[in-house]
Coordinates of N, CA and C and ligand atoms in Angstrom, one line a residue:
X1 N 118.9 66.2 56.3 CA 117.9 65.3 55.9 C 117.7 65.2 54.3
X2 N 117.4 64.1 53.9 CA 117.3 63.9 52.4 C 116.3 64.9 51.8
X3 N 116.4 65.1 50.4 CA 115.5 66.0 49.8 C 114.2 65.3 49.6
X4 N 113.1 66.1 49.7 CA 111.7 65.6 49.4 C 111.4 65.9 47.9
X5 N 110.8 64.8 47.3 CA 110.3 65.1 46.0 C 108.8 64.5 46.0
X6 N 107.9 65.4 45.5 CA 106.5 65.0 45.5 C 106.2 64.9 43.9
X7 N 105.7 63.7 43.6 CA 105.3 63.5 42.2 C 103.7 63.7 42.1
X8 N 103.3 64.6 41.2 CA 101.8 64.9 41.1 C 101.4 64.8 39.7
X9 N 100.0 64.8 39.6 CA 99.4 64.9 38.2 C 99.2 66.3 37.8
X10 N 98.4 66.5 36.7 CA 98.1 68.0 36.3 C 97.6 68.7 37.5
X11 N 98.1 69.9 37.8 CA 97.7 70.7 39.0 C 96.2 71.0 38.9
X12 N 95.8 71.2 37.6 CA 94.4 71.6 37.3 C 93.4 70.6 37.8
X13 N 93.7 69.4 37.6 CA 92.7 68.3 37.8 C 93.0 67.3 38.9
X14 N 94.2 67.1 39.4 CA 94.6 66.0 40.2 C 94.3 66.3 41.7
X15 N 93.2 66.0 42.2 CA 92.7 66.4 43.5 C 93.6 65.6 44.6
X16 N 93.9 64.3 44.3 CA 94.7 63.5 45.3 C 96.1 64.1 45.4
X17 N 96.7 64.6 44.2 CA 97.9 65.2 44.3 C 97.9 66.4 45.0
X18 N 96.9 67.3 44.9 CA 96.8 68.5 45.7 C 96.9 68.2 47.2
X19 N 96.1 67.1 47.6 CA 96.2 66.9 49.0 C 97.6 66.6 49.6
X20 N 98.3 65.7 48.8 CA 99.6 65.4 49.2 C 100.6 66.5 49.2
X21 N 100.5 67.4 48.1 CA 101.3 68.5 47.9 C 101.1 69.5 49.0
X22 N 99.8 69.8 49.4 CA 99.6 70.7 50.4 C 100.3 70.4 51.7
X23 N 100.4 69.0 52.1 CA 101.1 68.6 53.3 C 102.5 68.9 53.2
X24 N 103.2 68.6 51.9 CA 104.5 68.8 51.8 C 104.8 70.2 51.8
X25 N 104.0 71.0 51.3 CA 104.2 72.5 51.3 C 104.1 73.1 52.7
X26 N 103.2 72.4 53.5 CA 103.2 72.9 54.9 C 104.2 72.4 55.8
X27 N 105.1 71.4 55.3 CA 106.1 70.8 56.2 C 107.1 71.9 56.5
X28 N 107.2 73.0 55.7 CA 108.2 74.0 56.0 C 109.5 73.7 55.3
X29 N 109.7 72.5 54.8 CA 111.0 72.2 54.2 C 111.0 72.5 52.7
X30 N 112.2 72.4 52.1 CA 112.2 72.7 50.6 C 111.8 71.4 49.9
X31 N 111.3 71.4 48.8 CA 111.0 70.2 48.1 C 111.1 70.4 46.6
X32 N 111.3 69.3 45.9 CA 111.2 69.3 44.3 C 109.9 68.7 44.0
X33 N 109.4 69.0 42.9 CA 108.2 68.3 42.3 C 108.3 67.9 40.9
X34 N 107.6 66.8 40.7 CA 107.6 66.2 39.3 C 106.1 66.3 38.9
X35 N 105.8 66.8 37.8 CA 104.3 66.9 37.3 C 104.2 65.9 36.2
X36 N 103.3 65.0 36.2 CA 103.1 64.0 35.1 C 101.7 64.2 34.6
X37 N 101.6 64.6 33.3 CA 100.3 64.8 32.7 C 99.5 63.5 32.6
X38 N 98.2 63.5 33.0 CA 97.4 62.4 33.0 C 96.7 62.2 31.7
X39 N 96.2 61.0 31.5 CA 95.4 60.5 30.3 C 96.3 60.6 29.1
X40 N 97.6 60.3 29.2 CA 98.5 60.3 28.0 C 98.9 58.8 27.8
X41 N 99.3 58.5 26.7 CA 99.7 57.0 26.4 C 100.8 56.6 27.5
X42 N 101.7 57.5 27.8 CA 102.8 57.0 28.7 C 102.5 57.4 30.2
X43 N 101.3 57.8 30.5 CA 101.1 58.3 31.9 C 101.3 57.2 32.9
X44 N 100.7 56.0 32.7 CA 100.9 54.9 33.8 C 102.3 54.5 33.8
X45 N 103.0 54.4 32.7 CA 104.4 54.0 32.7 C 105.2 55.0 33.5
X46 N 105.0 56.2 33.3 CA 105.7 57.3 34.0 C 105.5 57.3 35.5
X47 N 104.2 57.0 35.8 CA 103.8 57.0 37.2 C 104.4 55.8 37.9
X48 N 104.4 54.7 37.2 CA 105.0 53.4 37.7 C 106.5 53.6 38.0
X49 N 107.1 54.5 37.2 CA 108.5 54.7 37.5 C 108.9 55.3 38.7
X50 N 107.9 55.8 39.4 CA 108.0 56.4 40.8 C 107.4 55.7 41.9
X51 N 106.2 55.0 41.7 CA 105.5 54.4 42.8 C 104.9 53.1 42.2
X52 N 104.4 52.2 43.1 CA 103.9 50.9 42.8 C 102.5 50.8 42.2
X53 N 101.7 51.9 42.2 CA 100.3 51.7 41.9 C 100.0 52.4 40.5
X54 N 101.0 53.1 39.9 CA 100.8 53.8 38.7 C 99.8 55.0 38.9
X55 N 99.7 55.5 40.1 CA 98.9 56.6 40.4 C 99.8 57.7 41.2
X56 N 99.3 58.8 41.2 CA 100.0 59.9 42.1 C 98.9 60.5 43.0
X57 N 99.4 61.0 44.2 CA 100.8 61.5 44.4 C 101.6 60.3 44.9
X58 N 102.9 60.5 44.7 CA 103.9 59.7 45.3 C 105.0 60.6 45.9
X59 N 105.5 60.3 47.1 CA 106.5 61.1 47.8 C 107.8 60.2 47.8
X60 N 108.9 60.9 47.5 CA 110.2 60.2 47.5 C 111.0 61.0 48.6
X61 N 111.5 60.3 49.4 CA 112.4 60.9 50.5 C 113.6 60.0 50.8
X62 N 114.7 60.4 50.2 CA 115.9 59.5 50.2 C 115.4 58.1 49.6
X63 N 115.7 57.0 50.2 CA 115.2 55.7 49.7 C 113.9 55.3 50.1
X64 N 113.1 56.2 50.7 CA 111.7 55.9 51.1 C 110.8 56.4 50.0
X65 N 109.8 55.5 49.7 CA 108.8 55.9 48.7 C 107.4 55.7 49.4
X66 N 106.7 56.8 49.4 CA 105.3 56.7 50.1 C 104.2 57.1 49.0
X67 N 103.3 56.1 48.8 CA 102.2 56.3 47.9 C 100.9 56.4 48.7
X68 N 99.9 56.8 48.1 CA 98.5 57.1 48.8 C 98.6 58.5 49.5
X69 N 97.7 59.4 49.0 CA 97.8 60.8 49.6 C 97.7 60.8 51.1
X70 N 96.9 60.0 51.8 CA 96.7 60.1 53.2 C 98.1 59.6 53.9
X71 N 98.7 58.5 53.3 CA 99.9 58.0 53.9 C 101.1 59.1 53.7
X72 N 101.1 59.7 52.6 CA 102.0 60.9 52.4 C 101.8 62.0 53.5
X73 N 100.6 62.3 53.7 CA 100.3 63.3 54.7 C 100.8 62.9 56.1
X74 N 100.4 61.7 56.4 CA 100.9 61.1 57.7 C 102.4 61.1 57.8
X75 N 103.1 60.7 56.7 CA 104.5 60.7 56.8 C 105.1 62.1 57.0
X76 N 104.5 63.1 56.4 CA 105.0 64.5 56.6 C 104.6 65.0 58.0
X77 N 103.5 64.6 58.5 CA 103.1 65.0 59.9 C 104.2 64.4 60.9
X78 N 104.5 63.2 60.6 CA 105.5 62.5 61.6 C 106.9 63.0 61.4
X79 N 107.3 63.4 60.1 CA 108.7 63.7 59.9 C 108.9 65.2 60.2
X80 N 107.9 65.9 60.1 CA 108.0 67.5 60.4 C 107.0 67.8 61.5
X81 N 107.2 67.4 62.7 CA 106.2 67.6 63.8 C 106.0 69.1 64.1
X82 N 107.0 70.0 63.7 CA 106.9 71.4 64.0 C 105.7 72.0 63.1
X83 N 105.4 71.3 62.0 CA 104.3 71.8 61.1 C 102.9 71.6 61.8
X84 N 102.9 70.8 62.8 CA 101.6 70.6 63.6 C 100.4 70.3 62.7
X85 N 100.6 69.3 61.9 CA 99.5 69.0 60.9 C 98.3 68.3 61.6
X86 N 98.5 67.8 62.7 CA 97.3 67.2 63.5 C 97.0 68.1 64.7
X87 N 95.8 68.4 65.0 CA 95.5 69.3 66.1 C 96.1 68.7 67.4
X88 N 96.6 69.5 68.3 CA 97.2 69.0 69.6 C 96.1 68.5 70.5
X89 N 94.9 69.0 70.5 CA 93.9 68.6 71.4 C 93.4 67.2 71.0
X90 N 93.3 66.3 72.0 CA 93.0 64.9 71.6 C 91.6 64.8 70.9
X91 N 90.6 65.5 71.4 CA 89.3 65.3 70.8 C 89.2 65.9 69.4
X92 N 90.0 67.1 69.3 CA 90.0 67.8 68.0 C 90.8 66.8 67.0
X93 N 91.8 66.2 67.5 CA 92.6 65.3 66.6 C 91.9 64.1 66.1
X94 N 91.1 63.6 67.1 CA 90.2 62.3 66.8 C 89.3 62.7 65.6
X95 N 88.6 63.9 65.8 CA 87.6 64.4 64.9 C 88.3 64.7 63.6
X96 N 89.5 65.3 63.6 CA 90.3 65.6 62.3 C 90.7 64.3 61.7
X97 N 91.0 63.3 62.4 CA 91.4 62.0 61.8 C 90.2 61.4 61.1
X98 N 89.0 61.4 61.8 CA 87.8 60.8 61.3 C 87.3 61.6 60.0
X99 N 87.3 62.9 60.1 CA 86.9 63.6 58.9 C 87.9 63.4 57.7
X100 N 89.2 63.2 58.0 CA 90.2 63.1 56.9 C 90.0 61.8 56.3
X101 N 89.8 60.6 57.1 CA 89.6 59.3 56.5 C 88.3 59.2 55.7
X102 N 87.3 59.9 56.3 CA 86.0 59.9 55.7 C 86.2 60.5 54.2
X103 N 86.9 61.5 54.0 CA 87.2 62.1 52.7 C 87.9 61.1 51.9
X104 N 88.9 60.5 52.5 CA 89.8 59.5 51.7 C 89.0 58.4 51.1
X105 N 88.0 58.0 51.9 CA 87.3 56.6 51.4 C 86.0 56.9 51.0
X106 N 85.5 58.2 50.9 CA 84.0 58.4 50.5 C 83.7 59.5 49.4
X107 N 82.5 59.8 49.5 CA 81.9 60.9 48.7 C 82.1 60.7 47.2
X108 N 81.9 59.4 46.8 CA 82.0 58.9 45.5 C 81.1 59.8 44.4
X109 N 79.9 60.1 44.9 CA 79.0 60.7 44.0 C 79.5 62.1 43.7
X110 N 79.9 62.8 44.7 CA 80.4 64.2 44.5 C 81.6 64.2 43.6
X111 N 82.6 63.3 43.9 CA 83.8 63.2 43.1 C 83.5 62.8 41.6
X112 N 82.4 62.0 41.4 CA 82.1 61.7 40.0 C 81.4 62.8 39.3
X113 N 80.4 63.4 40.0 CA 79.5 64.4 39.3 C 80.2 65.8 39.2
X114 N 81.1 66.1 40.2 CA 81.7 67.4 40.3 C 83.3 67.2 40.3
X115 N 83.9 66.8 39.2 CA 85.3 66.5 39.2 C 86.0 67.9 39.5
X116 N 87.2 67.7 40.1 CA 88.0 68.9 40.4 C 88.6 69.5 39.2
X117 N 88.4 70.8 39.0 CA 89.2 71.6 38.2 C 89.4 73.0 38.8
X118 N 90.6 73.3 39.3 CA 90.8 74.5 40.0 C 90.7 75.8 39.1
X119 N 90.7 75.6 37.9 CA 90.8 76.7 36.9 C 89.5 77.0 36.2
X120 N 88.6 76.0 36.4 CA 87.2 76.1 35.7 C 86.5 77.4 36.0
X121 N 86.1 78.2 35.0 CA 85.3 79.3 35.4 C 84.1 78.8 36.1
X122 N 83.5 79.6 37.1 CA 82.3 79.1 37.8 C 81.1 78.8 36.9
X123 N 80.6 77.7 37.1 CA 79.3 77.3 36.3 C 78.2 76.8 37.4
X124 N 77.0 76.7 37.0 CA 76.0 76.2 37.8 C 75.8 74.7 37.5
X125 N 75.9 73.9 38.6 CA 75.6 72.4 38.3 C 74.7 72.0 39.4
X126 N 73.5 71.5 39.1 CA 72.5 71.1 40.2 C 73.0 69.6 40.7
X127 N 73.3 69.5 41.9 CA 73.7 68.2 42.5 C 72.7 67.2 42.3
X128 N 73.1 65.9 41.9 CA 72.2 64.8 41.8 C 71.9 64.4 43.3
X129 N 71.0 63.4 43.5 CA 70.7 62.9 44.9 C 71.9 62.6 45.7
X130 N 72.7 61.7 45.1 CA 73.9 61.2 45.7 C 74.8 62.4 46.2
X131 N 75.0 63.3 45.2 CA 75.9 64.4 45.5 C 75.4 65.3 46.5
X132 N 74.0 65.5 46.5 CA 73.4 66.3 47.6 C 73.7 65.7 48.9
X133 N 73.6 64.4 48.9 CA 73.8 63.7 50.2 C 75.2 63.9 50.7
X134 N 76.2 63.8 49.8 CA 77.6 64.1 50.1 C 77.8 65.5 50.5
X135 N 77.2 66.5 49.8 CA 77.5 67.9 50.2 C 76.9 68.1 51.6
X136 N 75.7 67.5 51.8 CA 75.0 67.7 53.2 C 76.0 67.1 54.3
X137 N 76.6 66.0 54.0 CA 77.4 65.4 55.0 C 78.7 66.2 55.2
X138 N 79.4 66.6 54.2 CA 80.6 67.3 54.2 C 80.3 68.6 55.0
X139 N 79.3 69.4 54.6 CA 79.1 70.7 55.3 C 78.7 70.5 56.8
X140 N 78.0 69.4 57.1 CA 77.7 69.1 58.5 C 79.0 68.9 59.3
X141 N 79.9 68.1 58.6 CA 81.2 67.8 59.3 C 82.0 69.2 59.4
X142 N 82.1 70.0 58.4 CA 82.8 71.3 58.5 C 82.2 72.2 59.6
X143 N 80.9 72.3 59.6 CA 80.3 73.1 60.6 C 80.7 72.6 62.0
X144 N 80.6 71.3 62.2 CA 80.9 70.7 63.5 C 82.4 71.0 63.9
X145 N 83.3 70.8 62.9 CA 84.8 71.1 63.2 C 84.9 72.6 63.6
X146 N 84.4 73.5 62.7 CA 84.6 74.9 62.9 C 84.0 75.3 64.3
X147 N 82.8 74.8 64.6 CA 82.1 75.3 65.8 C 82.7 74.7 67.0
X148 N 83.1 73.4 67.0 CA 83.7 72.8 68.2 C 85.2 73.1 68.4
X149 N 85.9 73.1 67.3 CA 87.4 73.0 67.4 C 88.1 74.2 66.7
X150 N 87.3 75.0 66.0 CA 88.0 76.0 65.1 C 88.1 77.4 65.6
X151 N 88.1 77.6 67.0 CA 88.1 79.0 67.5 C 89.4 79.7 67.2
X152 N 90.5 79.0 67.1 CA 91.8 79.7 67.0 C 92.3 80.1 65.6
X153 N 91.4 80.1 64.7 CA 91.7 80.5 63.3 C 90.6 80.1 62.3
X154 N 90.7 80.4 61.0 CA 89.6 80.3 60.1 C 89.6 78.8 59.4
X155 N 90.6 77.9 59.7 CA 90.6 76.6 59.2 C 89.7 75.6 60.0
X156 N 89.5 74.4 59.4 CA 88.5 73.5 60.1 C 88.8 73.4 61.6
X157 N 90.1 73.2 61.9 CA 90.4 73.0 63.3 C 91.2 74.2 63.8
X158 N 90.9 75.4 63.3 CA 91.6 76.6 63.7 C 92.8 76.8 62.8
X159 N 94.0 76.2 63.1 CA 95.2 76.3 62.3 C 95.1 75.3 61.2
X160 N 95.9 75.4 60.1 CA 95.8 74.4 59.0 C 96.2 73.1 59.5
X161 N 95.4 72.1 59.0 CA 95.6 70.7 59.5 C 95.5 69.8 58.3
X162 N 95.6 68.5 58.7 CA 95.5 67.5 57.7 C 94.1 67.6 57.0
X163 N 93.1 67.9 57.8 CA 91.7 67.9 57.2 C 91.7 69.0 56.1
X164 N 92.3 70.1 56.3 CA 92.3 71.1 55.3 C 93.0 70.7 54.0
X165 N 94.1 69.8 54.1 CA 94.7 69.3 53.0 C 93.7 68.4 52.2
X166 N 93.0 67.7 53.0 CA 92.0 66.8 52.4 C 90.8 67.4 51.9
X167 N 90.3 68.4 52.4 CA 89.1 69.1 51.9 C 89.3 70.3 50.9
X168 N 90.6 70.8 50.8 CA 90.8 71.9 50.0 C 90.4 71.7 48.5
X169 N 90.6 70.4 48.0 CA 90.2 70.2 46.6 C 88.6 70.3 46.4
X170 N 87.9 69.9 47.5 CA 86.4 70.0 47.5 C 86.0 71.4 47.5
X171 N 86.6 72.3 48.5 CA 86.2 73.6 48.6 C 86.5 74.4 47.3
X172 N 87.8 74.3 46.8 CA 88.2 75.3 45.7 C 87.9 74.7 44.4
X173 N 88.0 73.5 44.2 CA 87.9 72.8 42.9 C 86.5 72.3 42.6
X174 N 85.6 72.2 43.6 CA 84.2 71.7 43.3 C 83.2 72.6 43.8
X175 N 83.1 72.8 45.1 CA 82.0 73.6 45.7 C 82.2 75.1 45.0
X176 N 83.4 75.6 44.9 CA 83.4 77.0 44.4 C 83.1 77.0 42.9
X177 N 83.8 76.1 42.1 CA 83.6 76.2 40.7 C 82.2 75.8 40.3
X178 N 81.5 74.9 40.9 CA 80.1 74.5 40.6 C 79.1 75.3 41.4
X179 N 79.6 76.4 42.0 CA 78.6 77.3 42.6 C 77.6 76.6 43.6
X180 N 78.2 75.7 44.4 CA 77.3 74.9 45.3 C 76.8 75.8 46.3
X181 N 75.4 75.7 46.6 CA 74.8 76.6 47.6 C 75.2 76.1 49.0
X182 N 75.7 77.0 49.8 CA 76.3 76.7 51.1 C 75.8 77.5 52.2
X183 N 75.7 76.9 53.4 CA 75.4 77.7 54.6 C 76.6 78.7 54.9
X184 N 76.4 79.7 55.7 CA 77.4 80.7 55.9 C 78.8 80.2 56.4
X185 N 78.7 79.2 57.3 CA 79.9 78.7 58.0 C 80.7 78.0 56.8
X186 N 80.1 77.2 56.0 CA 80.8 76.5 54.9 C 81.3 77.4 53.8
X187 N 80.5 78.4 53.5 CA 80.9 79.5 52.5 C 82.1 80.2 53.0
X188 N 82.2 80.5 54.3 CA 83.3 81.2 54.8 C 84.6 80.3 54.8
X189 N 84.4 79.1 55.0 CA 85.5 78.1 54.9 C 86.0 78.0 53.5
X190 N 85.1 77.9 52.5 CA 85.5 77.9 51.1 C 86.4 79.2 50.8
X191 N 85.9 80.3 51.4 CA 86.7 81.6 51.1 C 88.1 81.4 51.8
X192 N 88.2 80.8 52.9 CA 89.5 80.6 53.6 C 90.4 79.8 52.7
X193 N 89.8 78.8 52.1 CA 90.8 77.9 51.2 C 91.1 78.6 50.0
X194 N 90.2 79.4 49.4 CA 90.5 80.1 48.2 C 91.6 81.2 48.4
X195 N 91.6 81.7 49.6 CA 92.6 82.8 50.0 C 93.9 82.3 50.6
X196 N 93.9 80.9 50.8 CA 95.1 80.4 51.5 C 96.3 80.4 50.5
X197 N 97.4 81.0 50.9 CA 98.6 81.1 50.1 C 99.1 79.8 49.4
X198 N 99.1 78.6 50.1 CA 99.5 77.4 49.3 C 98.5 77.0 48.3
X199 N 97.2 77.2 48.6 CA 96.2 76.9 47.5 C 96.4 77.9 46.3
X200 N 96.6 79.1 46.6 CA 96.8 80.1 45.5 C 98.0 79.8 44.7
X201 N 99.1 79.4 45.3 CA 100.3 78.8 44.6 C 100.0 77.8 43.7
X202 N 99.3 76.7 44.2 CA 98.9 75.6 43.4 C 98.0 76.0 42.2
X203 N 97.0 76.9 42.4 CA 96.1 77.3 41.4 C 96.9 78.2 40.3
X204 N 97.8 78.9 40.8 CA 98.6 79.7 39.8 C 99.4 78.8 38.8
X205 N 99.9 77.8 39.4 CA 100.7 76.8 38.6 C 99.7 76.1 37.7
X206 N 98.5 75.8 38.2 CA 97.6 75.1 37.4 C 97.1 75.9 36.2
X207 N 97.0 77.2 36.5 CA 96.6 78.2 35.5 C 97.7 78.3 34.3
X208 N 98.9 78.0 34.6 CA 100.0 78.1 33.7 C 100.1 76.8 32.8
X209 N 99.3 75.7 33.2 CA 99.3 74.5 32.5 C 98.6 74.6 31.1
X210 N 99.0 73.9 30.2 CA 98.4 74.0 28.8 C 97.6 72.8 28.5
X211 N 97.8 71.8 29.3 CA 97.0 70.6 29.0 C 95.6 70.6 29.4
X212 N 94.7 70.2 28.5 CA 93.3 70.3 28.8 C 92.8 68.8 28.7
X213 N 92.0 68.4 29.7 CA 91.4 67.0 29.7 C 90.0 67.2 29.6
X214 N 89.3 66.9 28.6 CA 87.9 67.3 28.4 C 87.0 66.5 29.4
X215 N 87.3 65.3 29.7 CA 86.4 64.5 30.6 C 86.3 65.0 32.0
X216 N 87.1 66.0 32.4 CA 87.0 66.6 33.7 C 85.9 67.7 33.8
X217 N 85.2 68.0 32.6 CA 84.3 69.0 32.6 C 82.9 68.5 33.1
Ligands
LIG301 N1 93.9 56.5 46.7 C1 94.8 57.2 46.0 C2 94.2 57.8 44.7 C3 95.2 58.3 43.7 C4 94.7 58.6 42.3 O1 93.6 58.1 41.9 N2 95.3 59.5 41.6 C5 94.9 59.9 40.3 C6 95.1 61.3 40.0 S1 94.1 62.3 41.0 C7 95.8 59.1 39.3 O2 97.0 58.9 39.6 N3 95.3 58.6 38.2 C8 96.1 57.9 37.3 C9 95.8 58.4 35.7 O3 95.1 59.3 35.6 O4 96.3 57.7 35.0 C10 95.4 58.4 46.9 O5 94.8 58.7 47.8 O6 96.5 58.8 46.6

């Protein structure tokens, strides 16, 4: 099989990159990665040399290019079925698909007010009204997934799935760092993500980065 290359932004700040990278990491295959620092004069040109939108993540697999985080995750799930990125149970899979697409298309207020920084020292930030609504919706969804479908492990649907790739940046880079007040089920899920080996690998690499982007604070 051709080699996989995932192109990502700064590991510290790029939440969409983290989502695609986690899926590639869960594929079980070896992969190369290219990191492009964001907010530089040549960022867009460098990103455009890998994919059509001038954004990351981008996955290269032989002559196949996949852009958009969720499409990358789908491609990995299809190409590496043994990774079982979608739950096998049909009801759980439907729920997992809906929660993953809800993340991909929503929660603008949270994303704006609490940008991801996996290295940020924990600080208090009071959610505005829109962010509070987003947090309430996300934690409702997490509790539902855990309580209905999560009996076989500590992840949203038990074993690591697409939904964990999608929500890991929220758990580790937003809820944890901004000390968002959470119910016990959601707090336990944040701990699961913080202790997850792939997340810890990503965070360690983020810690080693020297580039600082002020507007992510
Ligand atoms: N809908 C896209 C969003 C991709 C996106 O916005 N990526 C950001 C990094 S997190 C980016 O590449 N920004 C370009 C820049 O900073 O110049 C996806 O799901 O992959």
